[in-house]
């Protein structure tokens, strides 16, 4: 089953959490979508989203600490605290954190490990800048990023047990995020095929999402692309009609 996850970033308030998520729950009850849905609001809205959601809507966080905690880590939230808040997913290594906060793949790997240790599913983000793509290095850069961000042993163990996604990988070209300029389906297919190869036996339990200017108008062709199992949606996850439009294309 495809996964469509909304990344609200630093957007939203209690009214949006209530209205958008209860609207989504109502639509999903009326016409169950063919995909799994997740909403990843800012941490202060996790409770509000959980209260408005239905079992059809999973809760996700946008980041977590690389420390298991509890402990003296001001401003951080641990993966186990996010589990208690009702999260199923935690985004790690989004390019906005890699770029603005200098997060390295080693740090992202540690965060993904904490997420899996807490019994949750990391959404590990990877993606190249325009400069890297124009230099012809996109594929080696992005596969290298995934190799270095993946807690391999834990991922292998998680893949052996249970059902559903053990981890999720989101390919998000930095130049396509929030720009209205999505990657071409050829570029997406090429990158996802390389990521699938790298995942090897983990691939069966690792949905590969595309992210970067996914909208209702381009979702169907993106979902029809080889090795694409869903989308990580930023801007278009902030309005009910747009997010639902993407979900119904899945
Ligand atoms: P966008 O963001 O859909 O607004 O391009 C995607 C993301 O950053 O996850």
mmCIF file of C-alpha atoms and ligand atoms in Angstrom:
data_model
loop_
_atom_site.group_PDB
_atom_site.id
_atom_site.type_symbol
_atom_site.label_atom_id
_atom_site.label_comp_id
_atom_site.label_asym_id
_atom_site.label_seq_id
_atom_site.Cartn_x
_atom_site.Cartn_y
_atom_site.Cartn_z
ATOM 1 C CA UNK A 1 0.000 0.000 0.000
ATOM 2 C CA UNK A 2 1.292 3.445 -0.894
ATOM 3 C CA UNK A 3 2.020 5.996 1.828
ATOM 4 C CA UNK A 4 1.184 9.682 1.553
ATOM 5 C CA UNK A 5 2.712 11.659 4.419
ATOM 6 C CA UNK A 6 2.205 15.361 5.058
ATOM 7 C CA UNK A 7 5.109 17.341 6.465
ATOM 8 C CA UNK A 8 3.655 20.516 7.907
ATOM 9 C CA UNK A 9 7.106 21.938 8.739
ATOM 10 C CA UNK A 10 6.774 25.047 10.976
ATOM 11 C CA UNK A 11 3.218 25.721 9.846
ATOM 12 C CA UNK A 12 -0.139 25.351 11.477
ATOM 13 C CA UNK A 13 -2.007 26.116 14.633
ATOM 14 C CA UNK A 14 -4.645 24.384 16.711
ATOM 15 C CA UNK A 15 -7.420 25.443 14.374
ATOM 16 C CA UNK A 16 -5.647 23.912 11.364
ATOM 17 C CA UNK A 17 -4.910 20.729 13.289
ATOM 18 C CA UNK A 18 -8.554 20.398 14.236
ATOM 19 C CA UNK A 19 -10.136 21.418 10.931
ATOM 20 C CA UNK A 20 -7.781 19.824 8.421
ATOM 21 C CA UNK A 21 -7.319 16.560 10.270
ATOM 22 C CA UNK A 22 -10.983 16.089 11.181
ATOM 23 C CA UNK A 23 -11.828 16.902 7.552
ATOM 24 C CA UNK A 24 -9.331 14.310 6.407
ATOM 25 C CA UNK A 25 -10.752 11.743 8.832
ATOM 26 C CA UNK A 26 -14.264 12.411 7.520
ATOM 27 C CA UNK A 27 -13.196 12.011 3.889
ATOM 28 C CA UNK A 28 -11.277 8.832 4.685
ATOM 29 C CA UNK A 29 -14.324 7.405 6.482
ATOM 30 C CA UNK A 30 -16.557 8.203 3.521
ATOM 31 C CA UNK A 31 -14.173 6.939 0.834
ATOM 32 C CA UNK A 32 -11.328 4.890 2.304
ATOM 33 C CA UNK A 33 -8.223 5.879 0.319
ATOM 34 C CA UNK A 34 -6.115 3.229 -1.387
ATOM 35 C CA UNK A 35 -3.028 4.548 0.445
ATOM 36 C CA UNK A 36 -1.897 4.870 4.038
ATOM 37 C CA UNK A 37 -1.984 8.441 5.353
ATOM 38 C CA UNK A 38 0.286 10.186 7.832
ATOM 39 C CA UNK A 39 0.367 13.728 9.171
ATOM 40 C CA UNK A 40 3.566 15.152 10.656
ATOM 41 C CA UNK A 41 2.746 18.436 12.403
ATOM 42 C CA UNK A 42 5.050 20.578 14.536
ATOM 43 C CA UNK A 43 5.561 18.841 17.895
ATOM 44 C CA UNK A 44 3.283 21.196 19.832
ATOM 45 C CA UNK A 45 0.357 20.060 17.662
ATOM 46 C CA UNK A 46 0.865 16.310 18.019
ATOM 47 C CA UNK A 47 -1.862 16.031 20.657
ATOM 48 C CA UNK A 48 -4.299 18.170 18.667
ATOM 49 C CA UNK A 49 -3.722 16.148 15.512
ATOM 50 C CA UNK A 50 -4.043 12.882 17.435
ATOM 51 C CA UNK A 51 -7.355 14.084 18.902
ATOM 52 C CA UNK A 52 -8.768 14.950 15.467
ATOM 53 C CA UNK A 53 -7.370 11.939 13.595
ATOM 54 C CA UNK A 54 -8.993 8.583 12.940
ATOM 55 C CA UNK A 55 -7.258 5.187 12.823
ATOM 56 C CA UNK A 56 -6.826 5.809 9.071
ATOM 57 C CA UNK A 57 -4.427 8.681 9.812
ATOM 58 C CA UNK A 58 -1.059 7.927 11.374
ATOM 59 C CA UNK A 59 0.790 10.530 13.384
ATOM 60 C CA UNK A 60 4.373 11.488 12.624
ATOM 61 C CA UNK A 61 6.991 13.866 13.994
ATOM 62 C CA UNK A 62 9.466 15.936 12.007
ATOM 63 C CA UNK A 63 12.634 15.239 13.972
ATOM 64 C CA UNK A 64 13.902 13.712 17.201
ATOM 65 C CA UNK A 65 16.973 13.651 19.385
ATOM 66 C CA UNK A 66 19.878 11.338 18.684
ATOM 67 C CA UNK A 67 19.926 10.709 22.426
ATOM 68 C CA UNK A 68 17.682 8.006 23.852
ATOM 69 C CA UNK A 69 17.245 10.066 27.037
ATOM 70 C CA UNK A 70 15.748 10.929 29.378
ATOM 71 C CA UNK A 71 18.325 13.530 30.199
ATOM 72 C CA UNK A 72 19.623 17.071 30.088
ATOM 73 C CA UNK A 73 19.061 17.864 26.399
ATOM 74 C CA UNK A 74 17.275 21.204 26.363
ATOM 75 C CA UNK A 75 14.930 21.705 23.456
ATOM 76 C CA UNK A 76 15.059 18.120 22.265
ATOM 77 C CA UNK A 77 12.395 15.446 22.113
ATOM 78 C CA UNK A 78 13.273 11.763 22.307
ATOM 79 C CA UNK A 79 11.881 9.092 20.041
ATOM 80 C CA UNK A 80 10.327 7.327 23.027
ATOM 81 C CA UNK A 81 8.547 10.559 24.002
ATOM 82 C CA UNK A 82 7.218 10.764 20.448
ATOM 83 C CA UNK A 83 6.035 7.169 20.772
ATOM 84 C CA UNK A 84 4.137 8.170 23.903
ATOM 85 C CA UNK A 85 2.604 11.080 21.986
ATOM 86 C CA UNK A 86 1.157 8.500 19.606
ATOM 87 C CA UNK A 87 3.594 8.825 16.711
ATOM 88 C CA UNK A 88 4.147 5.978 14.311
ATOM 89 C CA UNK A 89 6.641 7.803 12.062
ATOM 90 C CA UNK A 90 9.505 10.231 12.627
ATOM 91 C CA UNK A 91 11.069 12.164 9.753
ATOM 92 C CA UNK A 92 14.852 12.312 10.112
ATOM 93 C CA UNK A 93 17.438 14.051 7.971
ATOM 94 C CA UNK A 94 15.111 16.403 6.118
ATOM 95 C CA UNK A 95 17.239 18.661 3.922
ATOM 96 C CA UNK A 96 16.058 21.713 5.838
ATOM 97 C CA UNK A 97 17.668 20.223 8.942
ATOM 98 C CA UNK A 98 20.740 18.999 7.092
ATOM 99 C CA UNK A 99 21.241 22.477 5.623
ATOM 100 C CA UNK A 100 20.057 24.837 8.374
ATOM 101 C CA UNK A 101 21.298 22.794 11.315
ATOM 102 C CA UNK A 102 24.314 21.147 9.766
ATOM 103 C CA UNK A 103 22.976 17.658 10.393
ATOM 104 C CA UNK A 104 25.356 15.051 9.027
ATOM 105 C CA UNK A 105 24.390 11.616 7.791
ATOM 106 C CA UNK A 106 26.101 10.162 10.878
ATOM 107 C CA UNK A 107 23.744 12.181 13.078
ATOM 108 C CA UNK A 108 20.762 11.202 10.940
ATOM 109 C CA UNK A 109 21.789 7.554 11.286
ATOM 110 C CA UNK A 110 21.888 7.909 15.085
ATOM 111 C CA UNK A 111 18.442 9.533 15.073
ATOM 112 C CA UNK A 112 17.017 6.806 12.837
ATOM 113 C CA UNK A 113 18.438 4.221 15.235
ATOM 114 C CA UNK A 114 16.735 5.883 18.225
ATOM 115 C CA UNK A 115 13.458 5.906 16.256
ATOM 116 C CA UNK A 116 13.667 2.188 15.542
ATOM 117 C CA UNK A 117 14.693 1.372 19.102
ATOM 118 C CA UNK A 118 11.519 3.149 20.227
ATOM 119 C CA UNK A 119 9.500 0.860 17.955
ATOM 120 C CA UNK A 120 8.698 3.627 15.460
ATOM 121 C CA UNK A 121 9.373 3.957 11.759
ATOM 122 C CA UNK A 122 11.933 6.516 10.578
ATOM 123 C CA UNK A 123 11.333 8.405 7.348
ATOM 124 C CA UNK A 124 14.939 8.950 6.271
ATOM 125 C CA UNK A 125 15.231 11.853 3.816
ATOM 126 C CA UNK A 126 17.932 12.131 1.183
ATOM 127 C CA UNK A 127 18.357 14.442 -1.789
ATOM 128 C CA UNK A 128 20.862 16.416 -3.806
ATOM 129 C CA UNK A 129 21.228 20.145 -4.408
ATOM 130 C CA UNK A 130 20.904 21.635 -7.876
ATOM 131 C CA UNK A 131 24.655 22.146 -7.957
ATOM 132 C CA UNK A 132 25.267 18.448 -7.349
ATOM 133 C CA UNK A 133 22.718 17.458 -9.991
ATOM 134 C CA UNK A 134 24.174 19.820 -12.555
ATOM 135 C CA UNK A 135 27.621 18.409 -11.862
ATOM 136 C CA UNK A 136 26.229 14.959 -12.763
ATOM 137 C CA UNK A 137 26.839 13.596 -9.258
ATOM 138 C CA UNK A 138 23.269 13.251 -8.025
ATOM 139 C CA UNK A 139 23.095 9.467 -7.962
ATOM 140 C CA UNK A 140 26.370 8.808 -6.187
ATOM 141 C CA UNK A 141 25.655 11.635 -3.730
ATOM 142 C CA UNK A 142 22.165 10.443 -2.829
ATOM 143 C CA UNK A 143 23.027 6.744 -2.579
ATOM 144 C CA UNK A 144 26.019 7.703 -0.437
ATOM 145 C CA UNK A 145 23.758 9.773 1.786
ATOM 146 C CA UNK A 146 21.409 6.828 2.280
ATOM 147 C CA UNK A 147 24.261 4.391 2.925
ATOM 148 C CA UNK A 148 25.597 6.714 5.638
ATOM 149 C CA UNK A 149 22.183 7.526 7.135
ATOM 150 C CA UNK A 150 20.873 3.975 7.433
ATOM 151 C CA UNK A 151 21.264 2.089 10.729
ATOM 152 C CA UNK A 152 21.815 -1.139 8.839
ATOM 153 C CA UNK A 153 21.714 -3.712 11.634
ATOM 154 C CA UNK A 154 18.592 -2.300 13.246
ATOM 155 C CA UNK A 155 16.949 -1.945 9.844
ATOM 156 C CA UNK A 156 17.704 -5.574 9.025
ATOM 157 C CA UNK A 157 16.298 -6.679 12.373
ATOM 158 C CA UNK A 158 13.170 -4.516 11.995
ATOM 159 C CA UNK A 159 12.643 -5.931 8.493
ATOM 160 C CA UNK A 160 12.612 -9.468 9.819
ATOM 161 C CA UNK A 161 9.909 -8.847 12.407
ATOM 162 C CA UNK A 162 6.329 -7.734 12.096
ATOM 163 C CA UNK A 163 4.519 -6.332 9.124
ATOM 164 C CA UNK A 164 4.295 -3.051 7.279
ATOM 165 C CA UNK A 165 7.147 -0.621 6.738
ATOM 166 C CA UNK A 166 10.260 -1.199 8.843
ATOM 167 C CA UNK A 167 11.626 2.104 7.624
ATOM 168 C CA UNK A 168 10.762 4.611 4.929
ATOM 169 C CA UNK A 169 13.128 6.441 2.604
ATOM 170 C CA UNK A 170 12.125 9.746 1.024
ATOM 171 C CA UNK A 171 14.009 11.014 -2.004
ATOM 172 C CA UNK A 172 13.614 14.770 -1.987
ATOM 173 C CA UNK A 173 15.775 16.760 -4.401
ATOM 174 C CA UNK A 174 16.571 19.974 -2.527
ATOM 175 C CA UNK A 175 15.873 22.063 -5.637
ATOM 176 C CA UNK A 176 12.361 20.628 -5.927
ATOM 177 C CA UNK A 177 11.275 21.363 -2.357
ATOM 178 C CA UNK A 178 8.837 24.241 -2.095
ATOM 179 C CA UNK A 179 9.804 25.515 -5.539
ATOM 180 C CA UNK A 180 6.869 24.270 -7.586
ATOM 181 C CA UNK A 181 9.425 22.464 -9.753
ATOM 182 C CA UNK A 182 9.137 18.714 -9.301
ATOM 183 C CA UNK A 183 11.767 16.315 -10.618
ATOM 184 C CA UNK A 184 10.890 14.597 -13.897
ATOM 185 C CA UNK A 185 9.499 11.089 -13.655
ATOM 186 C CA UNK A 186 12.608 9.838 -15.503
ATOM 187 C CA UNK A 187 14.865 11.393 -12.879
ATOM 188 C CA UNK A 188 12.714 10.004 -10.077
ATOM 189 C CA UNK A 189 12.686 6.499 -11.593
ATOM 190 C CA UNK A 190 16.449 6.539 -12.047
ATOM 191 C CA UNK A 191 17.125 7.632 -8.480
ATOM 192 C CA UNK A 192 14.557 5.321 -6.902
ATOM 193 C CA UNK A 193 15.938 2.371 -8.851
ATOM 194 C CA UNK A 194 19.408 3.133 -7.513
ATOM 195 C CA UNK A 195 18.048 3.452 -3.959
ATOM 196 C CA UNK A 196 16.105 0.191 -4.332
ATOM 197 C CA UNK A 197 19.278 -1.585 -5.433
ATOM 198 C CA UNK A 198 21.188 -0.211 -2.494
ATOM 199 C CA UNK A 199 18.477 -1.365 -0.078
ATOM 200 C CA UNK A 200 18.676 -4.911 -1.422
ATOM 201 C CA UNK A 201 16.786 -7.276 0.884
ATOM 202 C CA UNK A 202 15.542 -4.333 2.977
ATOM 203 C CA UNK A 203 13.616 -3.017 -0.003
ATOM 204 C CA UNK A 204 10.626 -5.309 0.585
ATOM 205 C CA UNK A 205 9.807 -3.525 3.854
ATOM 206 C CA UNK A 206 11.049 -0.064 2.863
ATOM 207 C CA UNK A 207 8.615 2.139 0.951
ATOM 208 C CA UNK A 208 10.393 4.695 -1.228
ATOM 209 C CA UNK A 209 8.667 8.074 -1.226
ATOM 210 C CA UNK A 210 9.268 10.968 -3.557
ATOM 211 C CA UNK A 211 9.063 14.500 -2.161
ATOM 212 C CA UNK A 212 9.413 17.900 -3.775
ATOM 213 C CA UNK A 213 6.475 19.938 -5.087
ATOM 214 C CA UNK A 214 4.042 17.017 -5.187
ATOM 215 C CA UNK A 215 0.582 18.407 -5.967
ATOM 216 C CA UNK A 216 -2.785 16.919 -6.952
ATOM 217 C CA UNK A 217 -1.906 17.709 -10.575
ATOM 218 C CA UNK A 218 1.338 15.712 -10.738
ATOM 219 C CA UNK A 219 0.692 13.047 -8.078
ATOM 220 C CA UNK A 220 -0.783 10.396 -10.386
ATOM 221 C CA UNK A 221 2.168 10.401 -12.779
ATOM 222 C CA UNK A 222 4.635 10.368 -9.901
ATOM 223 C CA UNK A 223 2.837 7.416 -8.276
ATOM 224 C CA UNK A 224 2.899 5.577 -11.606
ATOM 225 C CA UNK A 225 6.701 5.913 -11.744
ATOM 226 C CA UNK A 226 8.933 2.878 -11.204
ATOM 227 C CA UNK A 227 9.917 2.195 -7.586
ATOM 228 C CA UNK A 228 7.713 4.991 -6.176
ATOM 229 C CA UNK A 229 5.620 3.927 -3.190
ATOM 230 C CA UNK A 230 4.177 7.261 -2.159
ATOM 231 C CA UNK A 231 4.961 10.857 -1.397
ATOM 232 C CA UNK A 232 6.246 13.144 1.317
ATOM 233 C CA UNK A 233 4.233 16.307 0.834
ATOM 234 C CA UNK A 234 5.078 19.745 2.207
ATOM 235 C CA UNK A 235 3.091 22.742 0.981
ATOM 236 C CA UNK A 236 0.195 20.763 -0.448
ATOM 237 C CA UNK A 237 -0.335 18.965 2.877
ATOM 238 C CA UNK A 238 -1.544 22.232 4.439
ATOM 239 C CA UNK A 239 -4.871 22.352 2.645
ATOM 240 C CA UNK A 240 -7.419 19.599 2.870
ATOM 241 C CA UNK A 241 -8.378 19.581 -0.789
ATOM 242 C CA UNK A 242 -4.785 19.428 -2.026
ATOM 243 C CA UNK A 243 -3.708 16.713 0.410
ATOM 244 C CA UNK A 244 -6.826 14.674 -0.257
ATOM 245 C CA UNK A 245 -6.336 15.172 -3.998
ATOM 246 C CA UNK A 246 -2.876 13.617 -3.696
ATOM 247 C CA UNK A 247 -4.179 10.791 -1.488
ATOM 248 C CA UNK A 248 -6.871 9.887 -3.997
ATOM 249 C CA UNK A 249 -4.293 9.766 -6.811
ATOM 250 C CA UNK A 250 -2.373 7.076 -4.903
HETATM 251 P P1 LIG B 1 7.079 20.549 -0.795
HETATM 252 O O1 LIG B 1 7.984 19.980 0.416
HETATM 253 O O2 LIG B 1 6.015 19.534 -1.075
HETATM 254 O O3 LIG B 1 6.516 21.853 -0.267
HETATM 255 O O4 LIG B 1 7.984 20.750 -1.953
HETATM 256 C C1 LIG B 1 8.321 18.625 0.485
HETATM 257 C C2 LIG B 1 9.145 18.377 1.729
HETATM 258 O O5 LIG B 1 10.019 19.183 2.055
HETATM 259 O O6 LIG B 1 8.954 17.347 2.415
#
